[in-house]
Amino acid sequence: MGIMQPFIGTLELNNPLQLSGAGGWYDASLGNAAEFNNPVANGDKVTQWLDLTGNNHNANKSGANTTKPTWQSNQQNGKGTLLFASANSQYMNVN
């Protein structure tokens, strides 16, 4: 997969499948199985973040828990988020 380019402009979509040619669509707001393959709870380390476009460009992370991002509930406008700590070189690989 090549370099993803940022989108600049206004986008009003409720369904990621409406965006043709999308490299990936990732949503951490709910912490449910549709987003992470398994439901997550506040403070859980995330090993897989699912691509909601259906293109299967899932983000994955293996290895020690210190290298995995943490799901946090009720962080951004009452929604869940993923916390990536740069001090621990936390990142995910996209396939």
CSV table of N, CA and C in Angstrom, one decimal:
chain,number,residue,atom,x,y,z
A,1,MET,N,0.8,-1.2,0.0
A,1,MET,CA,0.0,0.0,0.0
A,1,MET,C,0.9,1.2,0.0
A,2,GLY,N,0.6,2.2,-0.8
A,2,GLY,CA,1.4,3.4,-0.9
A,2,GLY,C,1.1,4.4,0.2
A,3,ILE,N,1.6,5.6,0.1
A,3,ILE,CA,1.5,6.6,1.1
A,3,ILE,C,0.1,7.1,1.1
A,4,MET,N,-0.6,7.2,2.2
A,4,MET,CA,-1.9,7.8,2.3
A,4,MET,C,-1.8,9.3,2.3
A,5,GLN,N,-2.6,10.0,1.5
A,5,GLN,CA,-2.7,11.4,1.4
A,5,GLN,C,-3.8,11.9,2.3
A,6,PRO,N,-3.6,13.0,3.0
A,6,PRO,CA,-4.7,13.6,3.9
A,6,PRO,C,-5.8,14.1,3.1
A,7,PHE,N,-7.0,14.1,3.6
A,7,PHE,CA,-8.2,14.7,3.0
A,7,PHE,C,-8.3,16.1,3.5
A,8,ILE,N,-8.5,17.0,2.6
A,8,ILE,CA,-8.7,18.4,3.0
A,8,ILE,C,-10.0,18.8,2.4
A,9,GLY,N,-10.9,19.3,3.2
A,9,GLY,CA,-12.2,19.7,2.7
A,9,GLY,C,-13.3,19.3,3.6
A,10,THR,N,-14.6,19.4,3.2
A,10,THR,CA,-15.7,19.0,4.0
A,10,THR,C,-16.2,17.6,3.5
A,11,LEU,N,-16.4,16.8,4.5
A,11,LEU,CA,-16.9,15.4,4.2
A,11,LEU,C,-18.0,15.1,5.2
A,12,GLU,N,-19.1,14.8,4.7
A,12,GLU,CA,-20.3,14.4,5.5
A,12,GLU,C,-20.7,13.0,5.2
A,13,LEU,N,-20.2,12.1,5.9
A,13,LEU,CA,-20.6,10.7,5.7
A,13,LEU,C,-20.9,10.0,7.0
A,14,ASN,N,-21.9,9.2,7.0
A,14,ASN,CA,-22.2,8.4,8.2
A,14,ASN,C,-21.8,6.9,8.0
A,15,ASN,N,-21.4,6.6,6.8
A,15,ASN,CA,-21.1,5.2,6.5
A,15,ASN,C,-19.8,5.2,5.7
A,16,PRO,N,-18.7,4.6,6.2
A,16,PRO,CA,-17.4,4.6,5.5
A,16,PRO,C,-17.5,3.9,4.2
A,17,LEU,N,-18.5,3.1,3.9
A,17,LEU,CA,-18.6,2.4,2.6
A,17,LEU,C,-19.1,3.4,1.5
A,18,GLN,N,-19.5,4.6,1.9
A,18,GLN,CA,-19.9,5.6,0.9
A,18,GLN,C,-18.7,6.3,0.3
A,19,LEU,N,-17.5,6.1,0.9
A,19,LEU,CA,-16.3,6.8,0.4
A,19,LEU,C,-15.5,5.8,-0.5
A,20,SER,N,-15.7,5.9,-1.8
A,20,SER,CA,-15.0,5.0,-2.7
A,20,SER,C,-13.5,5.3,-2.7
A,21,GLY,N,-12.7,4.3,-2.8
A,21,GLY,CA,-11.3,4.4,-3.0
A,21,GLY,C,-10.6,4.8,-1.7
A,22,ALA,N,-11.3,4.7,-0.6
A,22,ALA,CA,-10.7,5.0,0.7
A,22,ALA,C,-9.6,4.0,1.1
A,23,GLY,N,-8.5,4.5,1.6
A,23,GLY,CA,-7.4,3.7,2.1
A,23,GLY,C,-7.8,3.0,3.4
A,24,GLY,N,-8.6,3.6,4.2
A,24,GLY,CA,-9.0,3.0,5.5
A,24,GLY,C,-9.8,4.0,6.2
A,25,TRP,N,-10.7,3.5,7.1
A,25,TRP,CA,-11.5,4.3,8.0
A,25,TRP,C,-11.4,3.6,9.3
A,26,TYR,N,-11.0,4.4,10.3
A,26,TYR,CA,-10.8,3.9,11.7
A,26,TYR,C,-11.5,4.7,12.7
A,27,ASP,N,-12.3,4.1,13.5
A,27,ASP,CA,-13.1,4.8,14.5
A,27,ASP,C,-12.9,4.1,15.8
A,28,ALA,N,-12.5,4.9,16.8
A,28,ALA,CA,-12.3,4.3,18.1
A,28,ALA,C,-13.3,4.7,19.1
A,29,SER,N,-14.4,5.3,18.7
A,29,SER,CA,-15.3,6.0,19.6
A,29,SER,C,-16.2,5.0,20.4
A,30,LEU,N,-16.5,3.8,20.0
A,30,LEU,CA,-17.4,3.0,20.7
A,30,LEU,C,-16.7,1.9,21.5
A,31,GLY,N,-15.5,1.4,21.0
A,31,GLY,CA,-14.8,0.3,21.7
A,31,GLY,C,-15.5,-1.0,21.5
A,32,ASN,N,-16.2,-1.2,20.4
A,32,ASN,CA,-17.0,-2.4,20.3
A,32,ASN,C,-16.2,-3.4,19.3
A,33,ALA,N,-16.9,-4.5,19.1
A,33,ALA,CA,-16.2,-5.6,18.2
A,33,ALA,C,-16.1,-5.1,16.8
A,34,ALA,N,-17.0,-4.2,16.3
A,34,ALA,CA,-16.9,-3.8,14.9
A,34,ALA,C,-15.7,-2.9,14.7
A,35,GLU,N,-15.2,-2.3,15.7
A,35,GLU,CA,-14.0,-1.5,15.6
A,35,GLU,C,-12.7,-2.2,15.9
A,36,PHE,N,-12.7,-3.1,16.9
A,36,PHE,CA,-11.5,-3.8,17.4
A,36,PHE,C,-11.5,-5.3,17.3
A,37,ASN,N,-12.4,-5.9,16.7
A,37,ASN,CA,-12.5,-7.4,16.6
A,37,ASN,C,-13.0,-8.0,17.9
A,38,ASN,N,-12.7,-7.4,19.0
A,38,ASN,CA,-13.2,-7.8,20.3
A,38,ASN,C,-13.5,-6.5,21.1
A,39,PRO,N,-14.6,-6.6,21.9
A,39,PRO,CA,-14.9,-5.4,22.6
A,39,PRO,C,-13.8,-5.0,23.6
A,40,VAL,N,-13.5,-3.7,23.8
A,40,VAL,CA,-12.5,-3.3,24.7
A,40,VAL,C,-13.1,-2.5,25.9
A,41,ALA,N,-12.4,-2.5,27.0
A,41,ALA,CA,-12.8,-1.8,28.2
A,41,ALA,C,-11.7,-0.7,28.4
A,42,ASN,N,-12.1,0.3,29.2
A,42,ASN,CA,-11.2,1.4,29.5
A,42,ASN,C,-9.9,0.9,30.0
A,43,GLY,N,-8.8,1.3,29.4
A,43,GLY,CA,-7.4,0.9,29.8
A,43,GLY,C,-6.9,-0.3,29.1
A,44,ASP,N,-7.7,-1.0,28.2
A,44,ASP,CA,-7.2,-2.2,27.5
A,44,ASP,C,-6.2,-1.8,26.4
A,45,LYS,N,-5.2,-2.6,26.2
A,45,LYS,CA,-4.3,-2.5,25.1
A,45,LYS,C,-4.9,-3.0,23.8
A,46,VAL,N,-4.7,-2.4,22.7
A,46,VAL,CA,-5.3,-2.7,21.5
A,46,VAL,C,-4.3,-3.4,20.5
A,47,THR,N,-4.6,-4.6,20.0
A,47,THR,CA,-3.7,-5.3,19.1
A,47,THR,C,-4.2,-5.2,17.7
A,48,GLN,N,-5.5,-4.9,17.5
A,48,GLN,CA,-6.1,-4.8,16.1
A,48,GLN,C,-7.2,-3.8,16.1
A,49,TRP,N,-7.1,-2.9,15.1
A,49,TRP,CA,-8.0,-1.8,14.9
A,49,TRP,C,-8.6,-2.0,13.5
A,50,LEU,N,-9.9,-2.3,13.3
A,50,LEU,CA,-10.4,-2.7,12.1
A,50,LEU,C,-10.7,-1.6,11.1
A,51,ASP,N,-10.5,-1.8,9.9
A,51,ASP,CA,-10.8,-0.9,8.8
A,51,ASP,C,-12.3,-1.0,8.5
A,52,LEU,N,-13.0,0.1,8.7
A,52,LEU,CA,-14.5,0.0,8.5
A,52,LEU,C,-14.9,0.2,7.1
A,53,THR,N,-14.0,0.4,6.1
A,53,THR,CA,-14.4,0.5,4.7
A,53,THR,C,-14.7,-0.9,4.2
A,54,GLY,N,-14.3,-1.9,4.8
A,54,GLY,CA,-14.5,-3.2,4.2
A,54,GLY,C,-13.3,-3.6,3.3
A,55,ASN,N,-12.3,-2.7,3.2
A,55,ASN,CA,-11.2,-3.0,2.3
A,55,ASN,C,-10.1,-3.9,3.0
A,56,ASN,N,-10.3,-4.2,4.3
A,56,ASN,CA,-9.4,-5.0,5.1
A,56,ASN,C,-8.0,-4.4,5.3
A,57,HIS,N,-7.9,-3.1,5.4
A,57,HIS,CA,-6.7,-2.5,5.7
A,57,HIS,C,-6.6,-2.3,7.2
A,58,ASN,N,-6.6,-3.4,7.9
A,58,ASN,CA,-6.7,-3.3,9.4
A,58,ASN,C,-5.3,-2.9,9.9
A,59,ALA,N,-5.4,-2.2,11.1
A,59,ALA,CA,-4.1,-1.8,11.8
A,59,ALA,C,-3.9,-2.8,12.8
A,60,ASN,N,-2.6,-3.3,12.9
A,60,ASN,CA,-2.3,-4.4,13.8
A,60,ASN,C,-1.0,-4.0,14.6
A,61,LYS,N,-1.0,-4.5,15.8
A,61,LYS,CA,0.2,-4.4,16.7
A,61,LYS,C,0.5,-5.6,17.5
A,62,SER,N,1.6,-6.2,17.4
A,62,SER,CA,2.0,-7.4,18.2
A,62,SER,C,3.1,-7.0,19.1
A,63,GLY,N,3.5,-7.9,20.0
A,63,GLY,CA,4.6,-7.6,20.9
A,63,GLY,C,4.2,-7.3,22.3
A,64,ALA,N,5.1,-6.7,23.0
A,64,ALA,CA,4.8,-6.3,24.4
A,64,ALA,C,3.7,-5.3,24.5
A,65,ASN,N,3.0,-5.3,25.6
A,65,ASN,CA,1.9,-4.4,25.9
A,65,ASN,C,2.4,-2.9,25.9
A,66,THR,N,3.6,-2.7,26.3
A,66,THR,CA,4.2,-1.3,26.3
A,66,THR,C,4.2,-0.7,25.0
A,67,THR,N,4.2,-1.5,23.9
A,67,THR,CA,4.3,-1.0,22.5
A,67,THR,C,2.9,-0.8,21.9
A,68,LYS,N,1.8,-1.2,22.6
A,68,LYS,CA,0.5,-1.1,22.1
A,68,LYS,C,-0.3,0.1,22.6
A,69,PRO,N,-1.1,0.7,21.7
A,69,PRO,CA,-1.9,1.8,22.2
A,69,PRO,C,-3.0,1.4,23.2
A,70,THR,N,-3.5,2.3,23.9
A,70,THR,CA,-4.5,2.1,25.0
A,70,THR,C,-5.8,2.7,24.6
A,71,TRP,N,-6.9,1.9,24.7
A,71,TRP,CA,-8.2,2.5,24.5
A,71,TRP,C,-8.7,3.2,25.8
A,72,GLN,N,-9.2,4.4,25.6
A,72,GLN,CA,-9.7,5.1,26.8
A,72,GLN,C,-11.2,5.6,26.5
A,73,SER,N,-12.1,5.3,27.4
A,73,SER,CA,-13.5,5.7,27.2
A,73,SER,C,-13.7,7.1,27.6
A,74,ASN,N,-14.7,7.7,27.1
A,74,ASN,CA,-15.2,9.0,27.5
A,74,ASN,C,-14.1,10.1,27.4
A,75,GLN,N,-13.4,10.2,26.3
A,75,GLN,CA,-12.3,11.1,26.2
A,75,GLN,C,-12.5,12.4,25.3
A,76,GLN,N,-13.1,12.1,24.2
A,76,GLN,CA,-13.3,13.2,23.2
A,76,GLN,C,-14.8,13.4,23.0
A,77,ASN,N,-15.4,14.4,23.5
A,77,ASN,CA,-16.8,14.7,23.4
A,77,ASN,C,-17.6,13.5,23.8
A,78,GLY,N,-17.2,12.8,24.9
A,78,GLY,CA,-17.8,11.7,25.5
A,78,GLY,C,-17.6,10.4,24.7
A,79,LYS,N,-16.7,10.4,23.7
A,79,LYS,CA,-16.4,9.2,22.9
A,79,LYS,C,-15.1,8.6,23.3
A,80,GLY,N,-14.9,7.3,23.0
A,80,GLY,CA,-13.6,6.6,23.2
A,80,GLY,C,-12.5,7.1,22.3
A,81,THR,N,-11.3,6.9,22.7
A,81,THR,CA,-10.1,7.3,21.9
A,81,THR,C,-9.0,6.2,22.0
A,82,LEU,N,-8.1,6.2,21.1
A,82,LEU,CA,-6.9,5.4,21.3
A,82,LEU,C,-5.7,6.4,21.7
A,83,LEU,N,-5.0,6.0,22.7
A,83,LEU,CA,-3.9,6.8,23.2
A,83,LEU,C,-2.6,6.1,22.7
A,84,PHE,N,-1.8,6.8,21.9
A,84,PHE,CA,-0.5,6.4,21.5
A,84,PHE,C,0.6,7.2,22.2
A,85,ALA,N,1.4,6.5,23.0
A,85,ALA,CA,2.4,7.1,23.8
A,85,ALA,C,3.7,7.1,23.0
A,86,SER,N,4.2,8.3,22.6
A,86,SER,CA,5.5,8.4,21.8
A,86,SER,C,6.7,7.9,22.6
A,87,ALA,N,6.7,8.1,23.9
A,87,ALA,CA,7.8,7.6,24.7
A,87,ALA,C,8.0,6.1,24.6
A,88,ASN,N,7.0,5.4,24.3
A,88,ASN,CA,7.1,3.9,24.2
A,88,ASN,C,7.0,3.4,22.7
A,89,SER,N,7.2,4.4,21.8
A,89,SER,CA,7.2,4.0,20.3
A,89,SER,C,6.0,3.2,20.0
A,90,GLN,N,4.8,3.7,20.4
A,90,GLN,CA,3.6,3.0,20.1
A,90,GLN,C,3.1,3.4,18.7
A,91,TYR,N,2.8,2.5,17.9
A,91,TYR,CA,2.2,2.6,16.5
A,91,TYR,C,1.6,1.4,16.1
A,92,MET,N,0.8,1.4,15.0
A,92,MET,CA,0.2,0.2,14.5
A,92,MET,C,0.6,0.1,13.0
A,93,ASN,N,0.7,-1.1,12.5
A,93,ASN,CA,1.0,-1.4,11.1
A,93,ASN,C,-0.3,-1.6,10.4
A,94,VAL,N,-0.4,-1.0,9.2
A,94,VAL,CA,-1.6,-1.2,8.4
A,94,VAL,C,-1.3,-2.1,7.2
A,95,ASN,N,-2.2,-3.1,7.0
A,95,ASN,CA,-1.9,-4.1,5.9
A,95,ASN,C,-2.7,-3.7,4.7
